Every structure is written in C-alpha cells, then in structure tokens.
Amino acid sequence: MNAVTIKDVALAAGVSPATASRVLSGNPATSPAARSRVEAAAKELHFLPNAQARSLRSTKTDSIALLISDVRNPYFSDLAHAVEQHARAAGLMTFMGNANESTEQQDEFLATVLSRRVDGMIVVPQGLSEQDGNATEMLRRVVDSGIPMVFVDRTLTDIQVPRVIARSREALEEAIAALKSHGHERIAFIGGPKHASTAMERHQAFDAAIAANGLLTAPELHFAGDFRFASGAQGARWFLENPLAPTAVIIADAPMAIGALSVWREGGLNIGTDFSVVAFDEVDALLLHHPPIATISHDLELMGRAAVQALLAVMKNESVAPIELLSTFTTRPSVGPAPDKDVHSEGMPRA
C-alpha cells in the first residue's frame, strides 16, 4: 500500500502542496476555508506525517496525547487524572481522547492527533479480537511513523510498544481464598470483551486462581460482558438464573459491577448475605454501596506516573522495559458466609 503524500492531500483539497504543508504543520498563515478543506482531506485519506520529515524539525510542542477506553468509566477517569498531573509536572500539556471501547473512534483520534502534532502519546489500545491480529491498520501506521508511544493498562499481542500494565492473579487468589474460607465453592465470573487484553488476563487469572484454591469451575460459570453498565445488569440476571446456583461472583470492572448491583438492589437482595460479590476497580460508587463492595484494584496514581515516566524515556530514545504492577485485594462486608440455600431473581430461597 503506497503512503499518502502531501501532494495527494493537496489535490483532494484543491489547494497547492505548499498550502497543504502549511496547514498540516500548524502554520497560521492559511485561510479558514483552506484549513478546513485540507484537514478534511487528510482525515479522509488517512494521511500521516512523514517520520523522516518530522525528525528534521527541531520545534517541540510540549504536549502529549492520551487516549482512554471510555471516559464514562471512573477507572479511566482516575487514570487520566494521574497521567495529566504527572505530565503537567514534567512541563507537558495533555490532550485527551475517548475511544469509547471502539477501534473506529480510536483510529479517528490517532489520525487527528498526528495531523496536529504532539511530542508523544499514551494509549489504552483497542484491539480487534482475540483470534485475529489485534492492532488496527491505523495503529500500526502510527507506530511505524516513529512517534513516541506507550501503552497503559492494556496491551496488544502483535505489536511491540513499551507498556505499563497490571497483573491480577495474586489478588484474585486472595479474593477466592477469602470466599472459600466463607464456604463458597461455586464462584461465578462476569468478564469483559475478548478484544481487551485486561479482560483476557482477568479471565485467565480467575481460572488459575480457582485452580490454585482447589475449586472447580465450568464454562457455565463464566459470563462475557463488555465492560459497560448494561452488560453488568444482564450478567446479574444471568447469575441469579444460573442452573449451577453459584453463591459468589467476581465482576471484572466497575461499570459492570454498578449495573449488576442496580439489578440486585431492585430485586431486594442482600449482598453479603444472599450471596457474595467482589469487583475490580476501587471507585467511589462501590465503596459507598451498602454494604461496601470488596475490590481488586490497581494503584492508578502509580500507573499514571509510570506511564508518563516511560513516555519521557521513549522521547529521549531510551530503552524502556515492560512495567507490570500488582493488583491488591481488599475485603469488605460484601463478602460473607455462603448461604445454605441459593436465591432466584425475586430474592426467595431456591432449593
């Protein structure tokens, strides 16, 4: 596939190559109409600045871009805050984008940011699927362009970028051990989508932790959500109707946990008594719930700081080793004794 050039953009926009070059380099000596046409053409053609030409420029923008998966997810809001504060302390302005758990929105943001120039990027990457190559064509092109980049929270199996991620197996082993000590033997898992590396890691870590605690699991105890509120609500109903009658559940992120808790609250169920709940991500909504929800959490302040430090190193052409942080399990009253009898969707005992 031939690379798109400035001449291609100029032809599509109906302007001279010199005008297109001025627009794409941020030169203000262009008319609003010309800027609009050139930017639209560059976006339509997926134009990316030439890495060699960019290397010849000495001007820095003192800015970075941050792309998170879902701005509505309080986990990513906290992570974005940590990145922004540490970037600011390093003298960098942060421009933030929202992928909305979508590869299409991710790619639109990546192309737009490159056309406006930043000194580096911190990205929570959106993959395609578990089976196919994970990186989108646009993400590959951005990496090939040579712009300094660091992945944070998530990673992709088929592209090599410095990364800052968290490992949850040890915390899951603690959580399941705590549930087992309360008599729980059938523990369900409400997981995330296959395109997210965090979802796959947590699913695999859950299975490993179940085995490490000498418990048995089955495909019927796994529910595939999408890291959003609605799928958590669906998972809550699946849990109550599950023929294996699990007495505890671990939920793979906060929005799904909040969705599940809303269903159980409407059904008049008592968390920690009727069944036990552990959720990933220590966010206010889970701590303020009655009773407070036991969590498996990451140190987002540390993760944000590590991502900024890694990017600063990449910007200096320094080698950066992968960084893997450990998650923490915190027990709370949502973990209680396994009931003698299970409950169905209306909260009544089921034999």
Coordinates of C-alpha atoms in Angstrom, one line a residue, residues 2-346:
N2 CA 1.5 3.4 -1.1
A3 CA 1.8 6.0 1.5
V4 CA -0.4 9.1 1.2
T5 CA 1.6 12.2 0.5
I6 CA 1.0 15.9 1.0
K7 CA 0.6 16.2 -2.8
D8 CA -2.3 13.7 -2.5
V9 CA -3.9 15.7 0.2
A10 CA -3.4 19.0 -1.7
L11 CA -5.0 17.5 -4.8
A12 CA -8.0 16.2 -2.8
A13 CA -8.4 19.6 -1.1
G14 CA -8.0 21.7 -4.2
V15 CA -5.0 23.7 -2.9
S16 CA -1.3 23.9 -3.6
P17 CA 1.1 21.5 -1.9
A18 CA 2.6 24.5 -0.2
T19 CA -0.7 25.4 1.3
A20 CA -1.4 21.9 2.4
S21 CA 2.1 21.7 4.0
R22 CA 1.4 25.0 5.9
V23 CA -1.9 23.7 7.2
L24 CA -0.6 20.3 8.3
S25 CA 2.4 21.9 10.0
G26 CA 0.2 24.2 12.0
N27 CA 1.3 27.4 10.2
P28 CA -1.4 30.1 10.9
A29 CA -0.8 31.8 7.6
T30 CA -3.6 30.0 5.9
S31 CA -7.3 30.8 5.4
P32 CA -10.0 29.1 7.5
A33 CA -11.5 27.6 4.3
A34 CA -8.2 26.2 3.2
R35 CA -7.5 24.7 6.6
S36 CA -11.0 23.1 6.7
R37 CA -10.5 21.5 3.2
V38 CA -7.0 20.3 3.9
E39 CA -7.9 18.8 7.3
A40 CA -10.9 17.1 5.9
A41 CA -8.9 15.6 3.0
A42 CA -6.1 14.5 5.4
K43 CA -8.6 12.7 7.6
E44 CA -10.4 11.1 4.6
L45 CA -7.1 9.9 3.1
H46 CA -5.7 8.8 6.5
F47 CA -2.7 11.0 5.9
L48 CA 0.1 10.6 8.5
P49 CA 3.1 13.0 8.7
N50 CA 6.3 11.5 7.3
A51 CA 8.5 10.3 10.1
Q52 CA 11.7 11.4 8.4
A53 CA 10.4 14.9 7.7
R54 CA 9.2 15.2 11.3
S55 CA 12.6 14.2 12.6
L56 CA 14.2 17.1 10.7
R57 CA 12.0 19.6 12.7
S58 CA 13.5 20.9 15.9
T59 CA 10.4 22.5 17.2
K60 CA 8.7 20.7 20.1
T61 CA 5.0 21.2 21.1
D62 CA 5.5 20.4 24.8
S63 CA 2.3 18.4 24.5
I64 CA 1.2 14.8 24.6
A65 CA -2.0 12.9 23.7
L66 CA -3.7 10.5 26.0
L67 CA -6.3 8.0 24.6
I68 CA -8.5 6.2 27.1
S69 CA -11.1 3.5 26.5
D70 CA -14.2 5.0 28.0
V71 CA -14.5 8.5 29.5
R72 CA -17.6 7.4 31.4
N73 CA -15.7 4.7 33.3
P74 CA -14.5 6.1 36.6
Y75 CA -11.4 3.8 36.4
F76 CA -10.2 5.5 33.3
S77 CA -11.1 9.0 34.6
D78 CA -8.9 8.4 37.6
L79 CA -6.1 7.1 35.3
A80 CA -6.4 10.1 33.0
H81 CA -6.2 12.4 36.0
A82 CA -3.0 10.7 37.2
V83 CA -1.4 10.9 33.7
E84 CA -2.4 14.6 33.2
Q85 CA -1.0 15.6 36.6
H86 CA 2.3 13.9 36.1
A87 CA 2.6 15.2 32.6
R88 CA 1.9 18.7 33.8
A89 CA 4.7 18.3 36.4
A90 CA 7.0 17.4 33.6
G91 CA 6.0 20.6 31.7
L92 CA 3.7 18.8 29.2
M93 CA 0.1 19.7 28.2
T94 CA -2.2 16.7 27.8
F95 CA -4.8 16.4 25.1
M96 CA -7.3 13.6 25.9
G97 CA -9.4 11.4 23.6
N98 CA -12.1 8.9 24.2
A99 CA -12.1 5.6 22.2
N100 CA -15.5 4.6 23.6
E101 CA -14.3 1.0 23.5
S102 CA -14.3 1.3 19.7
T103 CA -11.5 0.8 17.3
E104 CA -13.1 3.2 14.8
Q105 CA -13.1 6.0 17.4
Q106 CA -9.6 5.1 18.4
D107 CA -8.3 5.4 14.8
E108 CA -10.1 8.7 14.2
F109 CA -8.4 10.2 17.3
L110 CA -5.0 8.8 16.3
A111 CA -5.2 10.3 12.8
T112 CA -6.4 13.7 14.1
V113 CA -3.7 14.0 16.8
L114 CA -0.9 13.2 14.4
S115 CA -2.1 15.8 11.9
R116 CA -1.9 18.4 14.7
R117 CA 1.5 17.1 16.1
V118 CA 2.3 16.1 19.7
D119 CA 5.6 15.0 21.2
G120 CA 4.3 11.6 22.3
M121 CA 1.2 9.5 23.0
I122 CA 0.0 7.4 25.9
V123 CA -2.7 5.0 24.7
V124 CA -5.1 2.4 26.1
P125 CA -5.2 0.4 22.9
Q126 CA -8.4 -1.0 21.4
G127 CA -7.8 -4.4 19.8
L128 CA -9.8 -6.2 17.1
S129 CA -10.3 -9.7 18.5
E130 CA -8.7 -12.5 20.4
Q131 CA -8.2 -14.6 17.4
D132 CA -7.1 -12.1 14.7
G133 CA -4.2 -9.7 14.7
N134 CA -5.1 -7.2 17.5
A135 CA -3.7 -4.0 16.2
T136 CA -5.7 -2.0 13.6
E137 CA -4.1 -0.8 10.4
M138 CA -4.2 2.8 11.7
L139 CA -2.5 2.0 14.9
R140 CA 0.2 0.1 13.0
R141 CA 0.8 3.1 10.8
V142 CA 1.1 5.4 13.8
V143 CA 3.6 3.2 15.5
D144 CA 5.6 2.9 12.2
S145 CA 5.6 6.7 11.9
G146 CA 8.0 6.8 14.8
I147 CA 6.1 9.0 17.2
P148 CA 7.0 8.1 20.8
M149 CA 4.2 5.9 22.3
V150 CA 3.5 4.0 25.5
F151 CA 0.6 1.6 26.1
V152 CA -1.1 1.8 29.5
D153 CA -3.5 -0.6 31.3
R154 CA -4.0 -2.7 28.1
T155 CA -1.6 -4.1 25.5
L156 CA -1.7 -5.9 22.2
T157 CA -0.1 -9.3 21.4
D158 CA 1.0 -8.4 17.8
I159 CA 2.7 -5.0 18.2
Q160 CA 5.7 -4.0 20.3
V161 CA 5.3 -0.8 22.3
P162 CA 6.5 -0.1 25.8
R163 CA 3.7 -0.8 28.2
V164 CA 2.6 -0.3 31.8
I165 CA 0.0 -2.9 32.8
A166 CA -1.2 -4.6 36.0
R167 CA -1.2 -8.3 37.0
S168 CA -4.3 -9.6 38.9
R169 CA -3.6 -13.3 39.5
E170 CA -2.3 -12.9 43.1
A171 CA -5.1 -10.6 44.1
L172 CA -7.6 -13.0 42.6
E173 CA -6.1 -15.9 44.5
E174 CA -6.6 -13.9 47.7
A175 CA -10.2 -13.0 46.8
I176 CA -11.1 -16.6 46.0
A177 CA -9.3 -17.8 49.1
A178 CA -11.4 -15.4 51.2
L179 CA -14.6 -16.6 49.5
K180 CA -13.6 -20.2 50.0
S181 CA -12.9 -19.6 53.7
H182 CA -16.6 -18.5 53.9
G183 CA -17.8 -21.7 52.4
H184 CA -18.2 -20.6 48.8
E185 CA -17.5 -23.4 46.3
R186 CA -19.3 -22.3 43.2
I187 CA -18.0 -18.9 42.2
A188 CA -19.1 -17.2 39.0
F189 CA -17.2 -14.7 36.9
I190 CA -18.6 -11.8 34.9
G191 CA -15.9 -10.9 32.5
G192 CA -15.1 -8.4 29.7
P193 CA -14.8 -8.4 25.9
K194 CA -12.3 -10.6 24.1
H195 CA -10.8 -7.5 22.3
A196 CA -9.4 -6.1 25.6
S197 CA -6.2 -7.6 27.0
T198 CA -7.3 -6.8 30.5
A199 CA -10.4 -8.9 30.0
M200 CA -8.4 -11.9 28.8
E201 CA -5.8 -11.5 31.6
R202 CA -8.5 -11.4 34.3
H203 CA -10.4 -14.3 32.8
Q204 CA -7.2 -16.5 32.7
A205 CA -6.2 -15.3 36.2
F206 CA -9.6 -16.2 37.6
D207 CA -9.4 -19.7 36.2
A208 CA -5.8 -20.1 37.6
A209 CA -6.8 -18.7 41.0
I210 CA -9.8 -21.1 41.2
A211 CA -7.4 -24.0 40.5
A212 CA -4.9 -22.7 43.0
N213 CA -7.6 -22.8 45.6
G214 CA -8.6 -26.3 44.8
L215 CA -12.0 -25.4 43.4
L216 CA -13.7 -26.5 40.2
T217 CA -15.0 -24.1 37.5
A218 CA -17.1 -24.6 34.4
P219 CA -17.9 -22.6 31.2
E220 CA -21.4 -22.2 32.6
L221 CA -19.9 -20.1 35.5
H222 CA -18.4 -17.5 33.0
F223 CA -20.4 -14.6 31.6
A224 CA -18.9 -12.5 28.8
G225 CA -19.8 -8.8 29.2
D226 CA -18.4 -5.7 27.6
F227 CA -17.1 -3.6 30.5
R228 CA -20.3 -1.5 30.5
F229 CA -23.3 -0.9 32.8
A230 CA -25.9 -2.7 30.6
S231 CA -23.9 -5.9 30.3
G232 CA -23.4 -5.9 34.1
A233 CA -27.1 -5.8 34.5
Q234 CA -27.5 -8.6 32.1
G235 CA -24.8 -10.6 34.0
A236 CA -26.7 -10.0 37.3
R237 CA -29.8 -11.7 35.9
W238 CA -27.7 -14.5 34.4
F239 CA -26.1 -15.0 37.8
L240 CA -29.5 -15.3 39.6
E241 CA -30.9 -17.7 36.9
N242 CA -27.7 -19.8 36.6
P243 CA -28.6 -23.6 37.0
L244 CA -25.3 -24.2 38.9
A245 CA -26.6 -21.8 41.6
P246 CA -23.3 -20.0 42.3
T247 CA -23.1 -18.4 45.8
A248 CA -20.5 -15.7 44.9
V249 CA -19.4 -13.7 41.9
I250 CA -16.4 -11.7 40.8
I251 CA -17.0 -8.9 38.3
A252 CA -14.3 -7.7 36.0
D253 CA -14.8 -3.9 36.1
A254 CA -16.6 -1.2 37.9
P255 CA -19.3 -0.2 35.3
M256 CA -20.5 -3.8 35.0
A257 CA -20.4 -4.1 38.8
I258 CA -22.6 -1.0 39.2
G259 CA -25.0 -2.4 36.6
A260 CA -25.2 -5.7 38.4
L261 CA -25.7 -4.1 41.8
S262 CA -28.6 -2.0 40.5
V263 CA -30.5 -5.1 39.4
W264 CA -29.9 -6.8 42.7
R265 CA -30.9 -3.8 44.7
E266 CA -34.2 -3.6 42.7
G267 CA -34.8 -7.2 43.5
G268 CA -34.4 -6.6 47.2
L269 CA -31.4 -8.9 47.5
N270 CA -28.9 -8.5 50.3
I271 CA -25.3 -8.5 49.2
G272 CA -23.0 -10.4 51.6
T273 CA -26.0 -12.4 52.9
D274 CA -27.8 -13.8 49.9
F275 CA -24.6 -14.1 48.0
S276 CA -21.1 -12.5 48.0
V277 CA -19.6 -10.0 45.5
V278 CA -16.1 -8.9 44.6
A279 CA -15.5 -6.3 41.9
F280 CA -12.5 -5.0 40.1
D281 CA -11.7 -1.3 40.4
E282 CA -11.9 0.7 43.6
V283 CA -14.2 3.5 42.7
D284 CA -16.4 5.7 44.9
A285 CA -19.7 4.0 43.8
L286 CA -18.5 0.6 45.1
L287 CA -17.2 2.0 48.4
L288 CA -20.4 3.9 49.0
H289 CA -22.7 1.0 48.3
H290 CA -24.4 -0.7 51.2
P291 CA -22.7 -2.8 52.1
P292 CA -19.3 -1.6 50.7
I293 CA -18.0 -3.9 47.9
A294 CA -14.8 -5.9 48.2
T295 CA -12.4 -4.9 45.4
I296 CA -9.4 -6.0 43.4
S297 CA -7.8 -2.7 42.5
H298 CA -4.7 -1.1 40.8
D299 CA -2.7 1.8 42.0
L300 CA -3.8 4.2 39.3
E301 CA -1.6 7.0 40.6
L302 CA 1.4 4.8 40.3
M303 CA 0.3 3.5 36.9
G304 CA -0.2 7.1 35.6
R305 CA 3.2 8.2 36.9
A306 CA 4.9 5.1 35.4
A307 CA 3.3 5.7 32.0
V308 CA 4.5 9.3 31.9
Q309 CA 8.0 8.4 33.0
A310 CA 8.1 5.7 30.4
L311 CA 7.0 8.1 27.7
L312 CA 9.6 10.7 28.7
A313 CA 12.2 7.9 28.4
V314 CA 11.0 6.9 24.9
M315 CA 11.0 10.6 23.8
K316 CA 14.7 10.6 24.7
N317 CA 15.3 7.5 22.6
E318 CA 16.0 5.4 25.8
S319 CA 15.1 1.7 26.0
V320 CA 12.1 1.0 28.2
A321 CA 11.4 -2.4 29.7
P322 CA 7.7 -3.5 30.2
I323 CA 6.3 -2.5 33.6
E324 CA 3.9 -4.8 35.4
L325 CA 2.2 -3.6 38.6
L326 CA 0.5 -5.9 41.1
S327 CA -3.2 -5.6 42.0
T328 CA -4.5 -5.5 45.5
F329 CA -7.5 -7.3 47.1
T330 CA -9.4 -5.5 49.8
T331 CA -12.1 -7.5 51.6
R332 CA -15.3 -5.7 52.7
P333 CA -18.8 -6.7 54.0
S334 CA -19.9 -7.8 50.5
V335 CA -18.0 -11.0 51.2
G336 CA -19.9 -13.1 53.7
P337 CA -20.8 -16.8 54.5
A338 CA -22.2 -18.9 51.7
P339 CA -25.9 -19.3 52.2
D340 CA -27.4 -22.7 52.9
K341 CA -29.8 -22.1 50.1
D342 CA -29.5 -20.0 46.9
V343 CA -31.7 -17.3 45.7
H344 CA -33.5 -16.6 42.4
S345 CA -34.4 -13.4 40.7
E346 CA -37.1 -12.4 43.2

